[in-house]
mmCIF file of C-alpha atoms (C1' of nucleotides) in Angstrom:
data_model
loop_
_atom_site.group_PDB
_atom_site.id
_atom_site.type_symbol
_atom_site.label_atom_id
_atom_site.label_comp_id
_atom_site.label_asym_id
_atom_site.label_seq_id
_atom_site.Cartn_x
_atom_site.Cartn_y
_atom_site.Cartn_z
ATOM 1 C CA MET V 1 22.977 -10.513 14.752
ATOM 2 C CA ASP V 2 19.781 -12.489 15.335
ATOM 3 C CA GLN V 3 17.717 -14.403 12.827
ATOM 4 C CA ARG V 4 15.433 -11.474 12.096
ATOM 5 C CA GLN V 5 18.372 -9.295 11.109
ATOM 6 C CA ALA V 6 19.976 -12.095 9.116
ATOM 7 C CA LEU V 7 16.793 -12.634 7.115
ATOM 8 C CA ALA V 8 16.648 -8.922 6.344
ATOM 9 C CA ALA V 9 20.305 -8.923 5.354
ATOM 10 C CA PHE V 10 19.917 -11.934 3.048
ATOM 11 C CA SER V 11 16.909 -10.284 1.487
ATOM 12 C CA ALA V 12 18.872 -7.084 0.975
ATOM 13 C CA LEU V 13 21.757 -8.925 -0.686
ATOM 14 C CA SER V 14 19.519 -10.961 -2.966
ATOM 15 C CA GLN V 15 19.095 -8.118 -5.441
ATOM 16 C CA GLU V 16 21.733 -7.353 -8.060
ATOM 17 C CA THR V 17 21.727 -3.562 -7.729
ATOM 18 C CA ARG V 18 21.919 -3.756 -3.954
ATOM 19 C CA LEU V 19 24.755 -6.286 -3.960
ATOM 20 C CA HIS V 20 26.579 -3.959 -6.332
ATOM 21 C CA ILE V 21 26.008 -1.006 -4.009
ATOM 22 C CA ILE V 22 27.289 -2.916 -0.977
ATOM 23 C CA ARG V 23 30.436 -3.803 -2.891
ATOM 24 C CA MET V 24 31.048 -0.176 -3.862
ATOM 25 C CA LEU V 25 30.511 1.019 -0.302
ATOM 26 C CA VAL V 26 32.881 -1.580 1.154
ATOM 27 C CA VAL V 27 35.544 -0.464 -1.309
ATOM 28 C CA SER V 28 34.949 3.221 -0.607
ATOM 29 C CA GLY V 29 35.504 2.631 3.107
ATOM 30 C CA PRO V 30 34.688 5.099 5.891
ATOM 31 C CA ASP V 31 34.415 8.003 3.425
ATOM 32 C CA GLY V 32 31.427 6.345 1.865
ATOM 33 C CA MET V 33 29.663 7.638 -1.229
ATOM 34 C CA ALA V 34 26.946 10.185 -1.910
ATOM 35 C CA ALA V 35 23.624 8.856 -3.195
ATOM 36 C CA GLY V 36 24.144 10.592 -6.514
ATOM 37 C CA ALA V 37 27.588 9.062 -7.005
ATOM 38 C CA ILE V 38 26.189 5.624 -6.224
ATOM 39 C CA ALA V 39 23.376 6.121 -8.734
ATOM 40 C CA GLU V 40 25.807 7.220 -11.420
ATOM 41 C CA LYS V 41 28.287 4.405 -10.874
ATOM 42 C CA ALA V 42 25.587 1.761 -10.587
ATOM 43 C CA GLU V 43 23.778 3.212 -13.586
ATOM 44 C CA VAL V 44 20.349 3.437 -12.017
ATOM 45 C CA SER V 45 17.946 6.356 -11.654
ATOM 46 C CA PRO V 46 18.083 8.557 -8.549
ATOM 47 C CA SER V 47 14.687 7.435 -7.333
ATOM 48 C CA ASN V 48 15.549 3.807 -7.880
ATOM 49 C CA VAL V 49 18.855 4.058 -6.033
ATOM 50 C CA SER V 50 17.016 5.810 -3.235
ATOM 51 C CA PHE V 51 14.610 2.889 -3.011
ATOM 52 C CA HIS V 52 17.431 0.361 -2.769
ATOM 53 C CA LEU V 53 19.461 2.462 -0.332
ATOM 54 C CA LYS V 54 16.465 2.646 1.952
ATOM 55 C CA GLU V 55 16.103 -1.112 1.713
ATOM 56 C CA LEU V 56 19.779 -1.615 2.551
ATOM 57 C CA GLU V 57 19.572 0.773 5.457
ATOM 58 C CA ARG V 58 16.493 -0.956 6.786
ATOM 59 C CA SER V 59 18.538 -4.169 6.837
ATOM 60 C CA GLY V 60 21.291 -2.480 8.823
ATOM 61 C CA LEU V 61 23.996 -3.202 6.241
ATOM 62 C CA ILE V 62 24.594 0.487 5.514
ATOM 63 C CA ALA V 63 24.225 3.799 7.319
ATOM 64 C CA GLN V 64 23.612 7.334 6.110
ATOM 65 C CA GLN V 65 24.624 10.791 7.215
ATOM 66 C CA ARG V 66 23.936 14.146 5.648
ATOM 67 C CA GLU V 67 26.900 16.153 4.451
ATOM 68 C CA SER V 68 25.740 19.536 3.174
ATOM 69 C CA ARG V 69 23.495 18.858 0.209
ATOM 70 C CA SER V 70 24.614 15.264 -0.188
ATOM 71 C CA ILE V 71 23.635 12.223 1.785
ATOM 72 C CA ILE V 72 26.619 10.000 2.355
ATOM 73 C CA TYR V 73 26.156 6.269 2.653
ATOM 74 C CA THR V 74 28.693 3.976 4.291
ATOM 75 C CA ALA V 75 28.895 0.201 4.655
ATOM 76 C CA ASN V 76 28.296 -1.120 8.141
ATOM 77 C CA TYR V 77 31.323 -3.348 8.564
ATOM 78 C CA GLU V 78 30.074 -4.689 11.869
ATOM 79 C CA ALA V 79 26.805 -5.845 10.332
ATOM 80 C CA LEU V 80 28.573 -7.483 7.396
ATOM 81 C CA GLY V 81 30.931 -9.297 9.763
ATOM 82 C CA GLY V 82 27.936 -10.249 11.885
ATOM 83 C CA LEU V 83 26.183 -11.734 8.892
ATOM 84 C CA ILE V 84 29.193 -13.878 7.979
ATOM 85 C CA ARG V 85 29.381 -14.952 11.571
ATOM 86 C CA PHE V 86 25.675 -15.798 11.613
ATOM 87 C CA LEU V 87 26.060 -17.886 8.483
ATOM 88 C CA MET V 88 28.970 -19.816 9.969
ATOM 89 C CA GLU V 89 27.726 -20.210 13.522
ATOM 90 C CA ASP V 90 23.962 -19.973 13.765
ATOM 91 C CA CYS V 91 23.037 -21.287 10.351
ATOM 92 C CA CYS V 92 25.788 -23.831 9.718
ATOM 93 C CA GLY V 93 26.449 -24.738 13.335
ATOM 94 C CA GLY V 94 30.156 -24.063 12.992
ATOM 95 C CA ASN V 95 30.405 -27.185 10.861
ATOM 96 C CA PRO V 96 34.098 -27.566 9.909
ATOM 97 C CA GLU V 97 33.384 -28.828 6.408
ATOM 98 C CA ILE V 98 31.466 -25.641 5.703
ATOM 99 C CA CYS V 99 33.669 -23.233 7.624
ATOM 100 C CA ALA V 100 37.031 -24.537 6.381
ATOM 101 C CA PRO V 101 36.993 -22.626 3.077
ATOM 102 C CA ALA V 102 36.026 -19.500 4.977
ATOM 103 C CA ALA V 103 38.837 -20.094 7.433
ATOM 104 C CA ALA V 104 41.224 -20.185 4.487
ATOM 105 C CA VAL V 105 40.082 -16.761 3.358
ATOM 106 C CA ALA V 106 40.247 -15.427 6.900
ATOM 107 C CA ALA V 107 43.773 -16.782 7.284
ATOM 108 C CA CYS V 108 44.961 -14.951 4.211
ATOM 109 C CA CYS V 109 43.529 -11.575 5.134
ATOM 110 C CA THR V 110 43.930 -11.307 8.892
ATOM 111 C CA PRO V 111 47.645 -11.955 9.596
ATOM 112 C CA ALA V 112 48.611 -8.843 7.661
ATOM 113 C CA THR V 113 46.509 -6.785 10.021
ATOM 114 C CA LYS V 114 47.958 -8.012 13.291
ATOM 115 C CA GLY V 115 48.011 -5.025 15.558
ATOM 116 C CA GLU V 116 45.832 -2.921 13.298
ATOM 117 C CA LEU V 117 42.748 -4.125 15.095
ATOM 118 C CA GLN V 118 42.471 -3.071 18.687
ATOM 119 C CA MET L 1 30.570 -19.579 -6.578
ATOM 120 C CA ASP L 2 29.912 -16.657 -8.912
ATOM 121 C CA GLN L 3 27.644 -13.675 -8.395
ATOM 122 C CA ARG L 4 24.688 -15.341 -10.091
ATOM 123 C CA GLN L 5 24.838 -18.274 -7.681
ATOM 124 C CA ALA L 6 25.390 -15.989 -4.704
ATOM 125 C CA LEU L 7 22.303 -13.933 -5.565
ATOM 126 C CA ALA L 8 20.258 -17.131 -5.817
ATOM 127 C CA ALA L 9 21.657 -18.344 -2.496
ATOM 128 C CA PHE L 10 20.906 -15.056 -0.717
ATOM 129 C CA SER L 11 17.407 -15.135 -2.133
ATOM 130 C CA ALA L 12 16.958 -18.706 -0.928
ATOM 131 C CA LEU L 13 18.122 -17.834 2.578
ATOM 132 C CA SER L 14 15.966 -14.724 2.848
ATOM 133 C CA GLN L 15 12.835 -16.702 3.700
ATOM 134 C CA GLU L 16 12.170 -17.964 7.215
ATOM 135 C CA THR L 17 10.957 -21.453 6.317
ATOM 136 C CA ARG L 18 13.874 -22.018 3.978
ATOM 137 C CA LEU L 19 16.460 -20.801 6.483
ATOM 138 C CA HIS L 20 14.901 -23.186 8.979
ATOM 139 C CA ILE L 21 15.128 -26.056 6.491
ATOM 140 C CA ILE L 22 18.794 -25.352 5.740
ATOM 141 C CA ARG L 23 19.555 -25.400 9.444
ATOM 142 C CA MET L 24 17.823 -28.742 9.911
ATOM 143 C CA LEU L 25 19.634 -30.263 6.949
ATOM 144 C CA VAL L 26 23.039 -29.063 8.140
ATOM 145 C CA VAL L 27 22.357 -30.648 11.508
ATOM 146 C CA SER L 28 21.125 -33.893 9.990
ATOM 147 C CA GLY L 29 24.350 -34.239 8.018
ATOM 148 C CA PRO L 30 24.959 -36.656 5.131
ATOM 149 C CA ASP L 31 21.910 -38.750 6.082
ATOM 150 C CA GLY L 32 19.677 -35.821 5.250
ATOM 151 C CA MET L 33 15.944 -35.787 5.796
ATOM 152 C CA ALA L 34 12.910 -36.940 3.843
ATOM 153 C CA ALA L 35 10.581 -34.251 2.518
ATOM 154 C CA GLY L 36 7.812 -35.430 4.816
ATOM 155 C CA ALA L 37 10.003 -35.289 7.900
ATOM 156 C CA ILE L 38 11.083 -31.769 6.952
ATOM 157 C CA ALA L 39 7.461 -30.700 6.498
ATOM 158 C CA GLU L 40 6.491 -32.146 9.873
ATOM 159 C CA LYS L 41 9.390 -30.634 11.793
ATOM 160 C CA ALA L 42 9.053 -27.249 10.106
ATOM 161 C CA GLU L 43 5.285 -27.360 10.531
ATOM 162 C CA VAL L 44 4.363 -26.534 6.955
ATOM 163 C CA SER L 45 2.141 -28.334 4.464
ATOM 164 C CA PRO L 46 3.639 -30.926 2.092
ATOM 165 C CA SER L 47 3.006 -28.814 -0.966
ATOM 166 C CA ASN L 48 4.473 -25.770 0.680
ATOM 167 C CA VAL L 49 7.618 -27.576 1.786
ATOM 168 C CA SER L 50 7.933 -28.945 -1.714
ATOM 169 C CA PHE L 51 7.818 -25.421 -3.085
ATOM 170 C CA HIS L 52 10.585 -24.248 -0.752
ATOM 171 C CA LEU L 53 12.704 -27.366 -1.284
ATOM 172 C CA LYS L 54 12.586 -26.789 -5.023
ATOM 173 C CA GLU L 55 13.621 -23.200 -4.465
ATOM 174 C CA LEU L 56 16.529 -24.284 -2.279
ATOM 175 C CA GLU L 57 17.606 -26.904 -4.776
ATOM 176 C CA ARG L 58 17.467 -24.391 -7.611
ATOM 177 C CA SER L 59 19.900 -22.261 -5.616
ATOM 178 C CA GLY L 60 22.272 -25.186 -5.218
ATOM 179 C CA LEU L 61 22.229 -25.099 -1.413
ATOM 180 C CA ILE L 62 20.642 -28.543 -1.110
ATOM 181 C CA ALA L 63 20.475 -31.741 -3.165
ATOM 182 C CA GLN L 64 17.904 -34.514 -3.414
ATOM 183 C CA GLN L 65 17.952 -38.247 -4.015
ATOM 184 C CA ARG L 66 15.135 -40.740 -4.038
ATOM 185 C CA GLU L 67 15.187 -43.487 -1.456
ATOM 186 C CA SER L 68 12.295 -45.871 -2.042
ATOM 187 C CA ARG L 69 9.128 -43.844 -1.639
ATOM 188 C CA SER L 70 10.849 -40.979 0.109
ATOM 189 C CA ILE L 71 12.906 -38.190 -1.374
ATOM 190 C CA ILE L 72 15.885 -37.406 0.798
ATOM 191 C CA TYR L 73 17.254 -33.900 0.923
ATOM 192 C CA THR L 74 20.787 -33.065 2.057
ATOM 193 C CA ALA L 75 22.601 -29.786 2.601
ATOM 194 C CA ASN L 76 25.291 -28.971 0.063
ATOM 195 C CA TYR L 77 28.194 -28.160 2.361
ATOM 196 C CA GLU L 78 30.370 -27.061 -0.515
ATOM 197 C CA ALA L 79 27.811 -24.508 -1.665
ATOM 198 C CA LEU L 80 27.339 -23.161 1.857
ATOM 199 C CA GLY L 81 31.094 -22.824 2.300
ATOM 200 C CA GLY L 82 31.267 -21.210 -1.120
ATOM 201 C CA LEU L 83 28.660 -18.657 -0.130
ATOM 202 C CA ILE L 84 30.546 -17.688 3.030
ATOM 203 C CA ARG L 85 33.671 -17.422 0.955
ATOM 204 C CA PHE L 86 31.873 -15.246 -1.595
ATOM 205 C CA LEU L 87 30.635 -12.940 1.131
ATOM 206 C CA MET L 88 34.124 -12.558 2.578
ATOM 207 C CA GLU L 89 36.123 -12.338 -0.641
ATOM 208 C CA ASP L 90 34.028 -11.161 -3.556
ATOM 209 C CA CYS L 91 31.535 -9.032 -1.701
ATOM 210 C CA CYS L 92 33.626 -7.662 1.136
ATOM 211 C CA GLY L 93 36.988 -7.711 -0.630
ATOM 212 C CA GLY L 94 38.610 -9.694 2.166
ATOM 213 C CA ASN L 95 38.395 -6.577 4.303
ATOM 214 C CA PRO L 96 39.973 -7.450 7.670
ATOM 215 C CA GLU L 97 37.498 -5.438 9.702
ATOM 216 C CA ILE L 98 34.683 -7.482 8.238
ATOM 217 C CA CYS L 99 36.440 -10.839 8.140
ATOM 218 C CA ALA L 100 37.935 -10.708 11.624
ATOM 219 C CA PRO L 101 34.789 -11.868 13.455
ATOM 220 C CA ALA L 102 34.462 -14.685 10.936
ATOM 221 C CA ALA L 103 38.084 -15.634 11.494
ATOM 222 C CA ALA L 104 37.328 -15.924 15.192
ATOM 223 C CA VAL L 105 34.553 -18.407 14.490
ATOM 224 C CA ALA L 106 36.733 -20.313 12.050
ATOM 225 C CA ALA L 107 39.521 -20.495 14.596
ATOM 226 C CA CYS L 108 37.278 -22.076 17.181
ATOM 227 C CA CYS L 109 35.847 -24.759 14.912
ATOM 228 C CA THR L 110 38.718 -25.803 12.649
ATOM 229 C CA PRO L 111 41.571 -26.812 14.965
ATOM 230 C CA ALA L 112 39.529 -29.685 16.335
ATOM 231 C CA THR L 113 39.308 -31.127 12.854
ATOM 232 C CA LYS L 114 42.985 -31.118 11.985
ATOM 233 C CA GLY L 115 43.569 -34.206 9.903
ATOM 234 C CA GLU L 116 39.890 -34.939 9.489
ATOM 235 C CA LEU L 117 39.812 -32.957 6.279
ATOM 236 C CA GLN L 118 41.853 -34.429 3.454
ATOM 237 C "C1'" DT Y 1 -3.947 -54.944 -10.344
ATOM 238 C "C1'" DC Y 2 -5.391 -52.216 -6.435
ATOM 239 C "C1'" DA Y 3 -4.849 -49.510 -2.560
ATOM 240 C "C1'" DA Y 4 -1.811 -46.866 0.396
ATOM 241 C "C1'" DT Y 5 2.040 -43.889 1.098
ATOM 242 C "C1'" DG Y 6 5.218 -40.072 0.056
ATOM 243 C "C1'" DA Y 7 5.856 -36.422 -2.607
ATOM 244 C "C1'" DT Y 8 5.266 -33.118 -6.510
ATOM 245 C "C1'" DT Y 9 2.664 -30.198 -9.693
ATOM 246 C "C1'" DC Y 10 -0.761 -26.990 -10.917
ATOM 247 C "C1'" DA Y 11 -3.867 -23.027 -10.865
ATOM 248 C "C1'" DA Y 12 -5.703 -19.325 -8.347
ATOM 249 C "C1'" DG Y 13 -5.265 -15.743 -5.186
ATOM 250 C "C1'" DG Y 14 -2.965 -12.760 -2.125
ATOM 251 C "C1'" DA Y 15 1.178 -10.403 -0.683
ATOM 252 C "C1'" DT Y 16 5.432 -8.387 -1.360
ATOM 253 C "C1'" DT Y 17 8.963 -6.153 -4.127
ATOM 254 C "C1'" DA Y 18 10.797 -3.472 -8.154
ATOM 255 C "C1'" DT Y 19 10.551 0.211 -11.569
ATOM 256 C "C1'" DT Y 20 9.142 4.609 -13.391
ATOM 257 C "C1'" DG Y 21 8.402 9.451 -13.660
ATOM 258 C "C1'" DA Y 22 6.417 13.384 -11.444
ATOM 259 C "C1'" DA Y 23 6.174 16.036 -7.331
ATOM 260 C "C1'" DA Y 24 8.020 17.321 -2.925
ATOM 261 C "C1'" DT Y 25 11.781 18.288 0.519
ATOM 262 C "C1'" DA Y 26 16.273 20.056 2.136
ATOM 263 C "C1'" DT Y 27 20.451 22.710 1.562
ATOM 264 C "C1'" DG Y 28 23.474 26.311 0.016
ATOM 265 C "C1'" DG Y 29 24.644 30.272 -2.747
ATOM 266 C "C1'" DA Y 30 23.481 34.555 -5.607
ATOM 267 C "C1'" DT E 1 13.995 35.570 -1.622
ATOM 268 C "C1'" DC E 2 14.925 32.861 -5.599
ATOM 269 C "C1'" DC E 3 17.231 29.401 -7.992
ATOM 270 C "C1'" DA E 4 19.998 25.254 -8.560
ATOM 271 C "C1'" DT E 5 21.475 21.002 -6.656
ATOM 272 C "C1'" DA E 6 20.936 16.586 -4.230
ATOM 273 C "C1'" DT E 7 17.879 13.496 -2.773
ATOM 274 C "C1'" DT E 8 13.593 11.475 -1.272
ATOM 275 C "C1'" DT E 9 8.675 10.462 -1.518
ATOM 276 C "C1'" DC E 10 4.606 9.194 -3.831
ATOM 277 C "C1'" DA E 11 1.359 6.802 -6.876
ATOM 278 C "C1'" DA E 12 0.779 3.626 -10.410
ATOM 279 C "C1'" DT E 13 2.178 -0.344 -12.761
ATOM 280 C "C1'" DA E 14 4.711 -4.460 -13.477
ATOM 281 C "C1'" DA E 15 6.956 -8.347 -11.781
ATOM 282 C "C1'" DT E 16 7.969 -11.757 -8.462
ATOM 283 C "C1'" DC E 17 7.090 -14.594 -4.598
ATOM 284 C "C1'" DC E 18 4.197 -17.174 -1.192
ATOM 285 C "C1'" DT E 19 0.274 -19.953 0.182
ATOM 286 C "C1'" DT E 20 -3.503 -23.076 -0.439
ATOM 287 C "C1'" DG E 21 -5.966 -27.108 -1.768
ATOM 288 C "C1'" DA E 22 -6.984 -30.268 -5.374
ATOM 289 C "C1'" DA E 23 -5.075 -33.227 -8.686
ATOM 290 C "C1'" DT E 24 -1.264 -35.961 -10.244
ATOM 291 C "C1'" DC E 25 2.871 -38.972 -10.209
ATOM 292 C "C1'" DA E 26 6.018 -42.664 -8.310
ATOM 293 C "C1'" DT E 27 6.842 -46.493 -5.363
ATOM 294 C "C1'" DT E 28 5.735 -50.354 -2.563
ATOM 295 C "C1'" DG E 29 3.177 -54.178 -0.701
ATOM 296 C "C1'" DA E 30 -1.136 -57.044 -0.524
#
DNA sequence: TCAATGATTCAAGGATTATTGAAATATGGA
DNA sequence: TCCATATTTCAATAATCCTTGAATCATTGA
């Protein structure tokens, strides 16, 4: 993730509806959600959700794929991880005072997955 | 860090000049930098840097303090750490696939500081 | 007090982004 | 083919953000 992508990602996440959508897609995992389902759950109009989904896709944080009549959106885990990494490394220079709280979170979610990641 | 603050922080970081400023302030540490020095190094006009500094301060990512004629700006390490934490926990639900790359960064910057943090 | 320095504020303009509803596109089934 | 469903695109408007230069404010030293 370079600065250009990071700027786009920050921009994408700086809007309430879009942050909400990202959250829903992370929770829904690899199955993702159809545009209509996202619109319904986020309580926004179809055309408005379409606008924000396009914005999120442009930033690389989500991906789409057609499934019959629906278009399924999924979170791009790699991009989200890359953004966190950018924030810690490139932006904050790996500064321990900044990264320590993040390390605490990482410590409490990664041990349980030992072996689950290749 | 709640969602409101996170949205403000993402918005603050989504602008090239401001991201540049944050980087400089993280590097400059607790000494911070005067507004004029920031403007010079970032190559923007005084009034423009003032606009972006106000925006960054509003988001809580930096703080200011007057020092004689100068106004010194410093990065708010706690807020930056809080934002990374928000991204990992609240936004991404501590999802291991997303947090793993961040954990790798954390692992390579925190051991060296053992004991340096209270 | 006066001038110089460092910085902010303000107003105007331009640029980008968000919202809305209507129209268009794509897919699948009768 | 025709219709219904799922979604996007488009145009218009509203809202927000960025930039610029002139004016203002705060501090210091002569």
